[in-house]
XYZ file of C-alpha atoms in Angstrom:
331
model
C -24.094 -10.139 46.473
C -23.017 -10.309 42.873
C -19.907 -12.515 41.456
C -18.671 -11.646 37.722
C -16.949 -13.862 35.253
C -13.215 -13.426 35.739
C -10.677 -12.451 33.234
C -8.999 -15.733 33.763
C -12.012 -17.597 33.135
C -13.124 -15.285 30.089
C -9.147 -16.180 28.836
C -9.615 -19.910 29.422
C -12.926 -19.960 27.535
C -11.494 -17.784 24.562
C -8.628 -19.859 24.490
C -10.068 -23.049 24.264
C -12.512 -22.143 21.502
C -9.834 -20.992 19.401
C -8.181 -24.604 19.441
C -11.241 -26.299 19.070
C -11.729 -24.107 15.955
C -7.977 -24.496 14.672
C -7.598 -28.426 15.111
C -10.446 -28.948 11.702
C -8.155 -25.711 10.222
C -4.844 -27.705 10.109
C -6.632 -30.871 8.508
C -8.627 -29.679 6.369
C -6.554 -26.219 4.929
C -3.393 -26.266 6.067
C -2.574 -30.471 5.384
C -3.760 -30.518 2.178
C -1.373 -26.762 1.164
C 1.676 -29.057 2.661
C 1.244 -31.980 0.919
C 2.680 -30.222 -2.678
C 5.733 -31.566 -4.950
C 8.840 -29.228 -4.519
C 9.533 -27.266 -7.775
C 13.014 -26.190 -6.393
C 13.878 -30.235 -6.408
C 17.293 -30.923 -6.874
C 18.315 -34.747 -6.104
C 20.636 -37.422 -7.477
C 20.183 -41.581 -7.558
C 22.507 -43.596 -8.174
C 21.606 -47.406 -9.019
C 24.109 -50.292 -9.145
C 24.540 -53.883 -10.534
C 25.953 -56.413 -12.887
C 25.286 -57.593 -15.957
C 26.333 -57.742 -19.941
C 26.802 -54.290 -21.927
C 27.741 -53.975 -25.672
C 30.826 -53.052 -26.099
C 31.420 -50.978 -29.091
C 35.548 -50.909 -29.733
C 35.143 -55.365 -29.352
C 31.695 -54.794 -31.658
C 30.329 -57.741 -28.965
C 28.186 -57.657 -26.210
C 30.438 -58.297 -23.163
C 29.102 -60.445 -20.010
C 29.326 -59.603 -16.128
C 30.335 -55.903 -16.365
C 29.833 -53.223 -13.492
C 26.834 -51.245 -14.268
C 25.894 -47.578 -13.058
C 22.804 -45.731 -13.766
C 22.814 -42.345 -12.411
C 19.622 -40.023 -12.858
C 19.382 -36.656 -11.546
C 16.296 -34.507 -11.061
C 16.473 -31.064 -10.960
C 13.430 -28.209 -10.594
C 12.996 -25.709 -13.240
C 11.470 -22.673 -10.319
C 11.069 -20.002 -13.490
C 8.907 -22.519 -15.604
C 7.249 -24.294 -12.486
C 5.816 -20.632 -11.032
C 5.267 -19.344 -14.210
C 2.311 -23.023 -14.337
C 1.539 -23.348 -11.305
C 2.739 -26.882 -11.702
C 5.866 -28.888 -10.745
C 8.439 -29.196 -13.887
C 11.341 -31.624 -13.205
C 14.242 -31.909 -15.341
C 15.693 -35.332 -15.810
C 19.076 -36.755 -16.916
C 19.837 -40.565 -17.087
C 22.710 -42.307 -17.609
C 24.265 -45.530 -18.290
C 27.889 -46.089 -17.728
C 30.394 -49.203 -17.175
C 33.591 -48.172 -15.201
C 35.067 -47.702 -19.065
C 33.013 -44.646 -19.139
C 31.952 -43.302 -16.055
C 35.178 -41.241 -15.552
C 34.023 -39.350 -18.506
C 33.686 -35.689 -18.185
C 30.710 -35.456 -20.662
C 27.952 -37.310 -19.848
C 26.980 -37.526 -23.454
C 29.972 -40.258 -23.567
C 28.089 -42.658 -21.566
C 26.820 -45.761 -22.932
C 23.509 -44.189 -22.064
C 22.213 -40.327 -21.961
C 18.606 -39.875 -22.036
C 17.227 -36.065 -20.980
C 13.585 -35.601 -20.458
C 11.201 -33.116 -18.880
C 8.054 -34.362 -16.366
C 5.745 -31.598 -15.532
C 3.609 -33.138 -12.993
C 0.173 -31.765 -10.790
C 2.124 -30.177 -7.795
C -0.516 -31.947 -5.377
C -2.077 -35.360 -7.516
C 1.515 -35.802 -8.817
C -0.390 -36.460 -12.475
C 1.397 -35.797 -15.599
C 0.437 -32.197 -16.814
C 0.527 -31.778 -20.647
C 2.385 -27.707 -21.055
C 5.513 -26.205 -20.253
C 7.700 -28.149 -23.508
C 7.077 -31.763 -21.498
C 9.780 -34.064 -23.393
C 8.449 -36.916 -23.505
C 4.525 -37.707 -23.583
C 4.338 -38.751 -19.831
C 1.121 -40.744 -18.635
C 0.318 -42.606 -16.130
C -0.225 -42.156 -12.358
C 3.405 -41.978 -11.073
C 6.725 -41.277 -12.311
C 9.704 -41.193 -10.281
C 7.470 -40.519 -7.107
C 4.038 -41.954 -6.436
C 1.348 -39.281 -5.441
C 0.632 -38.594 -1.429
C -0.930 -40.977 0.697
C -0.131 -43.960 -1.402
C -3.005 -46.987 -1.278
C -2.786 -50.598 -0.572
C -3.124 -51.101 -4.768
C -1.987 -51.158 -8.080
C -0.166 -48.443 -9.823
C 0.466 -47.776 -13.350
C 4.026 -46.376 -13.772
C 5.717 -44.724 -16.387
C 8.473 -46.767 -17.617
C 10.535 -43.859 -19.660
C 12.599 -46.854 -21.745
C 9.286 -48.418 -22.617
C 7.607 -45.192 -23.490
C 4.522 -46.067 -21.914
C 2.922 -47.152 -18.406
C 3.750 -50.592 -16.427
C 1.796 -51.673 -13.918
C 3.033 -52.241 -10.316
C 1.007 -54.203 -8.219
C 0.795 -53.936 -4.780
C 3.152 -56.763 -2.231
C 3.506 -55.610 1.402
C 5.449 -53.644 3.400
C 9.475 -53.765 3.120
C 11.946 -52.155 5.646
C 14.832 -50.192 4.091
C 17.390 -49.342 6.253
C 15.314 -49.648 9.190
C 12.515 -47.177 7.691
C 8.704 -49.507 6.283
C 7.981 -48.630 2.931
C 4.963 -50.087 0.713
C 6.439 -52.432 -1.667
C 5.299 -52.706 -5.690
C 6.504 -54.824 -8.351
C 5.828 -55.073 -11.727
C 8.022 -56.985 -14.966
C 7.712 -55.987 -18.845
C 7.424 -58.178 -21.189
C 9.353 -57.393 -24.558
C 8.287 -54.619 -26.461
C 9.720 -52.688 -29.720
C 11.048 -49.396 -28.539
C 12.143 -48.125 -32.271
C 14.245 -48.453 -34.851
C 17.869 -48.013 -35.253
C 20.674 -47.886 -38.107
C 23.286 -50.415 -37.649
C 26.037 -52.767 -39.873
C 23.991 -55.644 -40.408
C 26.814 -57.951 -39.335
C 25.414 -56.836 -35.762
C 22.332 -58.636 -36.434
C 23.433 -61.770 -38.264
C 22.965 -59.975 -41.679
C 26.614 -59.681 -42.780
C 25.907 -59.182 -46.176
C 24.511 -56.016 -45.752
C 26.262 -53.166 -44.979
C 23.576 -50.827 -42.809
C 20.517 -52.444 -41.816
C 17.571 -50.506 -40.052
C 17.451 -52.531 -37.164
C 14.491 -52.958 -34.017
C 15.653 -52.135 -30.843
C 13.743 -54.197 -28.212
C 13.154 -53.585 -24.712
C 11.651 -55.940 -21.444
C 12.652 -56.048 -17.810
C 13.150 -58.780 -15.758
C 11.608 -57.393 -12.903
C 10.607 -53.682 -11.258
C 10.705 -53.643 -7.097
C 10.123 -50.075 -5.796
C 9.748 -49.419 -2.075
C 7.914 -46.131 -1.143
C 7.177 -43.850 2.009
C 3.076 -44.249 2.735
C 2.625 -40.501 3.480
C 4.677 -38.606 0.939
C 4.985 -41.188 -2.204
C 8.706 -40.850 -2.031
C 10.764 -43.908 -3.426
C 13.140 -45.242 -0.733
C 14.502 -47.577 -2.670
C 14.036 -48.868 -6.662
C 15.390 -52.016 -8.360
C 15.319 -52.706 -12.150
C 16.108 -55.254 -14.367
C 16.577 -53.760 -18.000
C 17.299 -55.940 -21.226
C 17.515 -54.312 -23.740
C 18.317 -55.739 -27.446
C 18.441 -55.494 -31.079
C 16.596 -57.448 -33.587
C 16.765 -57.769 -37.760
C 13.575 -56.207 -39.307
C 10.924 -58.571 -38.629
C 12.920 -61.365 -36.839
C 11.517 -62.972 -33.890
C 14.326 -63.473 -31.944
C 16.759 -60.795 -30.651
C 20.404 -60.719 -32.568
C 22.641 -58.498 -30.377
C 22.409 -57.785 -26.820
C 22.962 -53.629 -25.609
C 22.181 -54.123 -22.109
C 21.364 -56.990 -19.696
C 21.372 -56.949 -15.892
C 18.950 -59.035 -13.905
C 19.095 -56.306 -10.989
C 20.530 -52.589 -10.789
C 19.568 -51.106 -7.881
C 19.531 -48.024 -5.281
C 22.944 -48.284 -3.732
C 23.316 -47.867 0.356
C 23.949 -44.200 0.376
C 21.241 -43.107 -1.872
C 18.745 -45.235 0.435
C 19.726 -43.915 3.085
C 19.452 -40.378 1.513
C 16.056 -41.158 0.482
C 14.928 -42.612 3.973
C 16.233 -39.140 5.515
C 14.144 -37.117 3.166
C 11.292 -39.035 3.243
C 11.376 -39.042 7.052
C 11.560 -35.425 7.443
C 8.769 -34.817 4.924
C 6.911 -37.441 6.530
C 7.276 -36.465 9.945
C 6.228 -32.001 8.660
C 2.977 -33.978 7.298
C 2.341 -35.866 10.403
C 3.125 -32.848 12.955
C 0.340 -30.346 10.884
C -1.939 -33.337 9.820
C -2.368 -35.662 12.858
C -0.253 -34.578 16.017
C -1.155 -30.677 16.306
C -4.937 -31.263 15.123
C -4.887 -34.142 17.874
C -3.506 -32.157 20.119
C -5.014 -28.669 19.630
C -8.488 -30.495 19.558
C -7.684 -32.052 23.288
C -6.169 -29.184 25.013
C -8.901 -26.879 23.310
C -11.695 -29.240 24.745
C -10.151 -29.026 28.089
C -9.582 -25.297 28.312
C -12.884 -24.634 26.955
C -14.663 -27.128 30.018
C -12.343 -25.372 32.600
C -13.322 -21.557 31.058
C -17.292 -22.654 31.275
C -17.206 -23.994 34.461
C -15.373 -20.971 35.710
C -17.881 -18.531 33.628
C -20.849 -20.296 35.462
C -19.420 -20.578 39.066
C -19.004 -16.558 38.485
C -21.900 -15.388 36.698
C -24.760 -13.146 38.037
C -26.300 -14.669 41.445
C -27.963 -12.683 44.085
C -28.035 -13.407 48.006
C -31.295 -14.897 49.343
C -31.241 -11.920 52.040
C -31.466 -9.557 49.283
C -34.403 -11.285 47.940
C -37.837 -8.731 48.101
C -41.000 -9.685 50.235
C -44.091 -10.271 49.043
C -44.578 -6.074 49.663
C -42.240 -5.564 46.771
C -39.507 -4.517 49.703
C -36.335 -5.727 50.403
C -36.180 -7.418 54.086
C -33.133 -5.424 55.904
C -30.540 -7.737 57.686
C -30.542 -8.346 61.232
C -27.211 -7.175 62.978
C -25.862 -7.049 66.319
């Protein structure tokens, strides 16, 4: 009597091998293809606080004034294909509620346009594509993918160069864990800029070249583990004018001990970075997981079944020692 493998069992075993094979697939190709910076970004933030301003009409630096920074990020997709890497444009501004209703942004108190062309999958500044300004560092805006338990340097745009950002625990905005970083900047000169001298304390001169100054208070950024999104940033900008070579700063532009993320644009930022987060989970860790089990178990099942039904003759079929096969008895 012979027994052959079944179809069934053949599908089983076919089956199985194929998820055994696809669960290293999805780690190891298709993770690492999903984990890329959009170049078709296209996202606002708006930050909040108090603090002093210089107000321009008053020539005076007025205290405990609303305070809105708004920065928008948009994708160049032409430039960014035309690379291969991820160019963001940038717009910040600083208003008070004297000139946020202002049509132009250039009225603000503050308009600063830049372009970051980062590595679509390190998220490290890439040098091409008419980058405005210099960008270094290891993060800007967003921290690279699978952030660590460690220091960062950041690229503080008003600085012109990188701050560090070290490492404090885990934080919960609106209900979402994020890894926490902080950092501070001590002052530093920033430039130069042409102003009556009666701004600072030189009021026998009519234009003085003065330094503009810049330090913050304090940095807090709070950012999604998997996808290096910030859900949630907090600043504390001073920034200042000083006569040439003075020690001490003579006018104050901008003060504010903390501007920060307001409630919608966290929660915006939680939503975003828990859809992203959860795509990278499903094709990096559940389907792997789970195509690796069910493929282990089909594959068991489709063996045993193979081997229950391969090739086996019946002992009364078996020959003599003649070389003949004994015939079965019937009745």
């Amino acid at each position: 009597m012979r027994r052959t493998a079944s179809p069934f069992s053949l599908i089983l075993l076919g089956l199985g091998t194929f998820l055994l094979v696809l669960a290293p697939l999805l780690v190891w190709y298709v993770t690492p293809r999903a984990a890329v910076n959009p170049i078709d970004i296209d996202t606002t933030a708006v930050y909040t606080g108090r603090g002093s301003v210089f107000d321009t009409d008053r020539i005076a630096t007025v205290p405990n004034r609303k305070i809105t920074v708004t920065q928008r990020v948009r994708g160049d997709v032409e430039d960014s294909e035309r690379s291969g890497n991820a160019v963001w444009d940038v717009t910040t501004t600083v208003d008070t509620d004297k000139s946020l209703p202002a049509a132009d942004p250039h009225d603000a108190l503050d308009f600063v346009p830049h372009r970051w062309v980062m590595d679509r999958k390190t998220t490290r500044p890439v040098h091409c594509c008419q980058e405005k300004p210099y960008i270094e560092g290891e993060a800007y805006l967003k921290f690279p993918f699978d952030v660590r338990k460690r220091s960062y340097q950041w690229w503080d745009n008003t600085r012109g160069s990188t701050v560090t950002l070290h490492y404090r625990g885990t934080k919960k905005i609106q209900g979402y864990t994020g890894y926490r970083f902080t950092g501070t900047v001590p002052p530093t000169r920033t430039g130069t800029r042409l102003v009556p001298g009666s701004i600072v304390d030189q009021p026998g001169r009519p234009q003085v070249l003065a330094e503009e100054w810049y330090a913050n208070h304090g940095v807090e950024l709070v950012v999604d583990q998997r996808t290096g999104r910030v859900i949630y940033a907090q600043t504390g900008p001073r920034r200042t004018l000083r006569a040439p070579g003075a020690k001490e700063d003579a006018a104050v532009l901008l003060d504010s001990r903390k501007i920060a993320f307001t409630a919608e644009t966290q929660r915006e930022a939680v939503r975003q970075a828990k859809r992203d987060s959860g795509r990278l989970r499903l094709v990096g860790e559940t389907l792997p997981v789970g195509a690796a089990v069910a493929g282990f178990v089909l594959a068991v099942a489709g063996g045993v079944l193979v081997a229950r039904g391969r090739h086996r003759q019946d002992p009364t079929d078996m020959p003599d020692a003649s070389g003949t096969h004994r015939p079965t008895l019937t009745m």
